[in-house]
Short mmCIF file of C-alpha atoms in Angstrom, two decimals:
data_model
loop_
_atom_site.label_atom_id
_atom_site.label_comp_id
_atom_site.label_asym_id
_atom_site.label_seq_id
_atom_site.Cartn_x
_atom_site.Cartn_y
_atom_site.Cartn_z
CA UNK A 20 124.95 134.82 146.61
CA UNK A 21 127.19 137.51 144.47
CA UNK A 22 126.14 139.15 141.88
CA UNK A 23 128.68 141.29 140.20
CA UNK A 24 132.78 140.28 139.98
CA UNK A 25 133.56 142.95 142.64
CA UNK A 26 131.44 140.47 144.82
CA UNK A 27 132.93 137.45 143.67
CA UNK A 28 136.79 139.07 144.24
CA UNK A 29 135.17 140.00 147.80
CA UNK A 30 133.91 136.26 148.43
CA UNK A 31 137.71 135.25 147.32
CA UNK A 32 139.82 138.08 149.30
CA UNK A 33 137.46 137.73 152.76
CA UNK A 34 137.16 133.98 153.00
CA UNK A 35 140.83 133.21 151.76
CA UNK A 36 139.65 130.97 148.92
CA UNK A 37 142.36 129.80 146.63
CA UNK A 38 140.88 127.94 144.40
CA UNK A 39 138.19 129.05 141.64
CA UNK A 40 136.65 125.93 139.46
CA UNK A 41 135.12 127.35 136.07
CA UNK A 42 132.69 125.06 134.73
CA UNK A 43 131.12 125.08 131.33
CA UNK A 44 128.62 122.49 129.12
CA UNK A 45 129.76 121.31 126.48
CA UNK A 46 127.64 120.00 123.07
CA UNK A 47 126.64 117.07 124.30
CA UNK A 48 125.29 118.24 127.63
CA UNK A 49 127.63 117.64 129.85
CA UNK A 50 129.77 120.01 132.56
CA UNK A 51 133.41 120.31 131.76
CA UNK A 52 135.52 122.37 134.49
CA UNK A 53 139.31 123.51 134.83
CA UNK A 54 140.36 124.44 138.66
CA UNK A 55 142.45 127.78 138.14
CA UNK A 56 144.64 129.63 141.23
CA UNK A 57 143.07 132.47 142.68
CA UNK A 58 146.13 134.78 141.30
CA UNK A 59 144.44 134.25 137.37
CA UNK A 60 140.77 135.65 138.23
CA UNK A 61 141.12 139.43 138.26
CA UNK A 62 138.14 141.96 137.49
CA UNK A 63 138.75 141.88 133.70
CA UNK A 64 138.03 138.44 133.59
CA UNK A 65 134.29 138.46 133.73
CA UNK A 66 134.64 140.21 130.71
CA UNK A 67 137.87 138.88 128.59
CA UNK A 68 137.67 135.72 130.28
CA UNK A 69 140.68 133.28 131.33
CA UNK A 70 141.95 131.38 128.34
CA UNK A 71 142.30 127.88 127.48
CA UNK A 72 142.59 124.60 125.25
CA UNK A 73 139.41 123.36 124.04
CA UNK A 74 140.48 121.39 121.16
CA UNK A 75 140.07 118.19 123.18
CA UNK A 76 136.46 119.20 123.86
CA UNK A 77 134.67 117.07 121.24
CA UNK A 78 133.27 118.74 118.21
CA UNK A 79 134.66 122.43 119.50
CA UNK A 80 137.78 122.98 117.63
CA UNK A 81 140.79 121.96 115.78
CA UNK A 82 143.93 121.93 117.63
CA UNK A 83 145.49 124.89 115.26
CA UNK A 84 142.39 127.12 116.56
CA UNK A 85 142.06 125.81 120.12
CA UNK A 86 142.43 129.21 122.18
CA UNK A 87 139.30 129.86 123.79
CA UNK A 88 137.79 131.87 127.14
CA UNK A 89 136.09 130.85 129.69
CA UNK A 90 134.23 133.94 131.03
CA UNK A 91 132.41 133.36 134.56
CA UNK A 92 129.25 134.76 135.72
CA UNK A 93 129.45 136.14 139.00
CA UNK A 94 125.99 135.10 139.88
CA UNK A 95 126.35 131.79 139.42
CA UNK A 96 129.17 131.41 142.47
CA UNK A 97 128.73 129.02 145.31
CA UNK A 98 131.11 127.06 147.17
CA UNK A 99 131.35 123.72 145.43
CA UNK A 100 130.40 121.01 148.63
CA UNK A 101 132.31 118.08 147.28
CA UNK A 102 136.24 119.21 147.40
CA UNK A 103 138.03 118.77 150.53
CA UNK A 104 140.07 122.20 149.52
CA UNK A 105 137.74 125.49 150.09
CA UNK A 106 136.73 125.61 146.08
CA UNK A 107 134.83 128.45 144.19
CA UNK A 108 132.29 127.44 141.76
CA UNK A 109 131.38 129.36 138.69
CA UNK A 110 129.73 128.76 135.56
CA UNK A 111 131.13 130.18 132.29
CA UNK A 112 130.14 131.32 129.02
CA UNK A 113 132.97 130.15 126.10
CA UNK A 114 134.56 133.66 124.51
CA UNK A 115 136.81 133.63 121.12
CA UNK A 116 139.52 135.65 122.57
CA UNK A 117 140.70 136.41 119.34
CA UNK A 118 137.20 138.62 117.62
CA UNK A 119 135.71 139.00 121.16
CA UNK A 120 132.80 137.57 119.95
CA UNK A 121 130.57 134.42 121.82
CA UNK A 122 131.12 131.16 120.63
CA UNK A 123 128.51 129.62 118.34
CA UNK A 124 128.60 125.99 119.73
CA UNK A 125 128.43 127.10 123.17
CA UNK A 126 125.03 126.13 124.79
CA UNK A 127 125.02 129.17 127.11
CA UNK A 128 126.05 131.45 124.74
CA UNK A 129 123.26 129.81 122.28
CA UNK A 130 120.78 130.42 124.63
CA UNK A 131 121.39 133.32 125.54
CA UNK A 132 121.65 134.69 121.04
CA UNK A 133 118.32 133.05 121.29
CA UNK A 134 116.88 135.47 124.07
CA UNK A 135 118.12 138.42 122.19
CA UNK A 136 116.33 136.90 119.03
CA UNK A 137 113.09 136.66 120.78
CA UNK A 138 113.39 139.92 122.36
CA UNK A 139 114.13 141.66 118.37
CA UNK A 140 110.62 140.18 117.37
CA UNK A 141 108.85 141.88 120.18
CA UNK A 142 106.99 138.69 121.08
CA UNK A 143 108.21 138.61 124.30
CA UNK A 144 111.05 140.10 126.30
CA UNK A 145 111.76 136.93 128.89
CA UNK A 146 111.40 133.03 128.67
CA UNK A 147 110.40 131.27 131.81
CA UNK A 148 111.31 127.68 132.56
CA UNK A 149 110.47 124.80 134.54
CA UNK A 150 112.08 121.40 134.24
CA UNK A 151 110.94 118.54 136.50
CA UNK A 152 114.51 116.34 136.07
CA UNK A 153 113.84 112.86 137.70
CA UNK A 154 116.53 109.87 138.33
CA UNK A 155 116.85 106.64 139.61
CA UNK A 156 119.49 105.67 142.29
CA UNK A 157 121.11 102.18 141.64
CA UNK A 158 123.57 100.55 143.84
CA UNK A 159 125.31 98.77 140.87
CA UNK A 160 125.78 99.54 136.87
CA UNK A 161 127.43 97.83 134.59
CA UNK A 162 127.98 97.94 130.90
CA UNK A 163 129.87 96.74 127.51
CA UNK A 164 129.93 97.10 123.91
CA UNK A 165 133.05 94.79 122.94
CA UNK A 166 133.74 92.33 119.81
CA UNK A 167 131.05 89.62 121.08
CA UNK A 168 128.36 91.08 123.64
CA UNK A 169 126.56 93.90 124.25
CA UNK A 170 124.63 94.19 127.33
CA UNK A 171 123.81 96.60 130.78
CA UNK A 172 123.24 95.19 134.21
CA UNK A 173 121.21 98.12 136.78
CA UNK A 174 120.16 96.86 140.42
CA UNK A 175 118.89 98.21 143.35
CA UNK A 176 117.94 97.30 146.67
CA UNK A 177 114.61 98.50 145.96
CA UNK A 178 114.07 96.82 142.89
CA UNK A 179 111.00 94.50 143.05
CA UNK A 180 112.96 91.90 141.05
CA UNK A 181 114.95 91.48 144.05
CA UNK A 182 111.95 90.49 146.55
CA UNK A 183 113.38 86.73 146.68
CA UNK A 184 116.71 87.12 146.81
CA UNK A 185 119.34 85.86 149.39
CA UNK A 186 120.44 88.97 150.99
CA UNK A 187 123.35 89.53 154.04
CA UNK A 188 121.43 89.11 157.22
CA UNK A 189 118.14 88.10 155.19
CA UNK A 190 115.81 89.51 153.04
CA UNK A 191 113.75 91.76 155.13
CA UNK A 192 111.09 92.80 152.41
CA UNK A 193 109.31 96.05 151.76
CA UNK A 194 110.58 95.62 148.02
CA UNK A 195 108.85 98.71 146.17
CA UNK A 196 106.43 97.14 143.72
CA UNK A 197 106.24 98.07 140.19
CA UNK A 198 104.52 101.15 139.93
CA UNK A 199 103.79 101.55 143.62
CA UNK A 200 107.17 103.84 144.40
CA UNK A 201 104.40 107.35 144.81
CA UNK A 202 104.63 108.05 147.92
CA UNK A 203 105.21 105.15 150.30
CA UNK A 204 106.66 105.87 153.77
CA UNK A 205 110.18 103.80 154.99
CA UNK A 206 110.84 101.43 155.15
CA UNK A 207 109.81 101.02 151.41
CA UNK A 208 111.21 104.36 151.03
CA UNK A 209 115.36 103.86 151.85
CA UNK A 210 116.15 106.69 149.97
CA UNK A 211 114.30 109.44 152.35
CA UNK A 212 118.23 110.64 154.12
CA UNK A 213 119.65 110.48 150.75
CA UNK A 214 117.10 112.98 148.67
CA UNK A 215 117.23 115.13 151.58
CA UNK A 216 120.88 115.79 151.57
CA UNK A 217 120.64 116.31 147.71
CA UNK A 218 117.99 118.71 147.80
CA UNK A 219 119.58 120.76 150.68
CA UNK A 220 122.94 120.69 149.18
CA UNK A 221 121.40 122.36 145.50
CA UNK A 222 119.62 124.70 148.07
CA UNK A 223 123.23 126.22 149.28
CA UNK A 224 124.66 125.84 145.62
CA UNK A 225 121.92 128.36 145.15
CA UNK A 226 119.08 126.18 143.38
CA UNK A 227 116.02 127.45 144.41
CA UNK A 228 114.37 124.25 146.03
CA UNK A 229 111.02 123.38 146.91
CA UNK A 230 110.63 119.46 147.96
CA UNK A 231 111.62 115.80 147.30
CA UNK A 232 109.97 112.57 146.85
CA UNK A 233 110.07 109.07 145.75
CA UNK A 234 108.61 108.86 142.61
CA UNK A 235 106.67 106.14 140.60
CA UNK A 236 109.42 103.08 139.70
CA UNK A 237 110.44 100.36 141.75
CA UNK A 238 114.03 100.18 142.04
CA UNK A 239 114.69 104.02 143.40
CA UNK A 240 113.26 106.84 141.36
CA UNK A 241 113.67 110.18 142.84
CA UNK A 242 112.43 113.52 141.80
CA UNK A 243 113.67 116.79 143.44
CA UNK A 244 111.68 119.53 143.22
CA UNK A 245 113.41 123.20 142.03
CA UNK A 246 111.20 126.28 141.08
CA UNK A 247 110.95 127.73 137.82
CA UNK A 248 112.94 130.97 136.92
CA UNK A 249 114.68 132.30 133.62
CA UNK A 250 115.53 130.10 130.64
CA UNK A 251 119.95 130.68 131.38
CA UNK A 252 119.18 130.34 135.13
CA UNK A 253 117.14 126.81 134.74
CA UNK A 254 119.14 125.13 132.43
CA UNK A 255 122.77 126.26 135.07
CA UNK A 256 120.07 124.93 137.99
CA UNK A 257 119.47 121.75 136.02
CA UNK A 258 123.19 121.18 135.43
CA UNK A 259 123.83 122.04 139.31
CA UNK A 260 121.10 119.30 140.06
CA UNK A 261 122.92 116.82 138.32
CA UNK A 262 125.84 117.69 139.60
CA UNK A 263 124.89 117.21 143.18
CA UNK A 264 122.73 114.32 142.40
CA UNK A 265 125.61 112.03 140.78
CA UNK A 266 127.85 113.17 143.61
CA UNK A 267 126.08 112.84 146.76
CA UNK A 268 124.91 109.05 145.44
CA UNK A 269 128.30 108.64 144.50
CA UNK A 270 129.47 109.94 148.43
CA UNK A 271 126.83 106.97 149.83
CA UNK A 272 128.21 104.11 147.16
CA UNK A 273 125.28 104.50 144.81
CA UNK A 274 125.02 105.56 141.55
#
């Protein structure tokens, strides 16, 4: 993986990438992204950053303040697996380009003010991390909130609820039962090919994996296994995981 821009413009130059996606969370959790032409990412932008509108990001800013920076970090660069078009990946903190300074609702940045805080008290120089994200994998969703119903709908193959239903070319069984779903073998488990191209994915989008397994629920929970590291690097794995997750189930018509 690079590590410094000089890398990155290396990675860009050698393997004729034109493309560079800059991705950044916003308040609410969630990755936003803006695909940019290899011609804008020069050297100084690692450390000016490329500019753009963020007062459509919701509760950033007004739209007579909107100019903002994205600012990658070289480290985080992988070769996003889901665009047809050879696609740099990078994660970015969010720069005022007007003082310089980081922006205070930016969750990177935040983290990151927090580090140096804990570092001033001399409690501790480094914060170590290690989230155990889990999901479930449904092949159908469905939701409202209009003027006379509210409901939500999940279902899965899996799902126990299902063990009499009529099914195209019959019901074959081996419905997980509730709270049975740790560790049974397929064919209870369908969902072995599907974890395993997740967790190998995150692997070359630089996650550092360890294993994957079904997990406790009927109806397809999954838990991928990712080793524990520094608090900026776990939280930009944990958005990676997600990322992969929701788009490899979404490449096999699940969700």
């Amino acid at each position: 993986m690079p590590e410094t821009p000089q890398d990155v413009l290396n990675m860009i130059q050698g393997e004729n990438i034109e493309l560079i996606d800059l991705k950044f969370v916003d308040l609410f959790g969630i990755w936003q992204h803006c695909t940019f032409h290899r011609s804008l990412v020069e050297e100084e932008s690692f450390d000016e950053g490329i500019a753009f509108d963020g007062s459509s990001i919701r509760g950033w800013k007004a739209i007579n303040a909107s100019d903002m920076s994205m600012v990658p970090d070289p480290s985080t660069a992988w070769l996003d697996p889901f665009m047809d078009t050879p696609t740099l990946s990078m994660v970015c903190s969010i720069k005022e380009p007007r003082t310089g300074e980081w922006y205070e609702r930016d969750p990177r940045s935040l983290a990151d003010r927090a580090l140096q805080y804990l570092q001033s008290t001399g409690i501790g120089d480094t914060v170590f991390c290690g989230p155990e994200p889990e999901f479930f994998i449904f092949d159908d969703v469905r939701y409202d909130q209009n003027e006379h119903e509210g409901y939500y709908h999940v279902d899965s193959s899996e799902g126990m609820w299902n063990s009499g239903r009529h099914e195209e070319g019959g019901n074959l069984g081996f419905k997980t039962g509730y709270k049975r779903g740790y560790f049974p073998v397929g064919p209870s488990d369908t969902l072995q090919d599907i974890r395993t191209e997740m967790l190998l994915t995150m692997g070359r989008c630089g996650v550092p994996i360890e294993k994957h397994h079904h997990e406790v629920g009927t109806a397809g929970q999954c838990e991928l296994g990712i080793r524990f590291t520094d608090l900026i690097s776990a939280a930009d794995n944990v958005m990676t995981y997600k990322y992969v997750v929701k788009n490899v189930a979404r490449k096999y018509g699940k969700s």
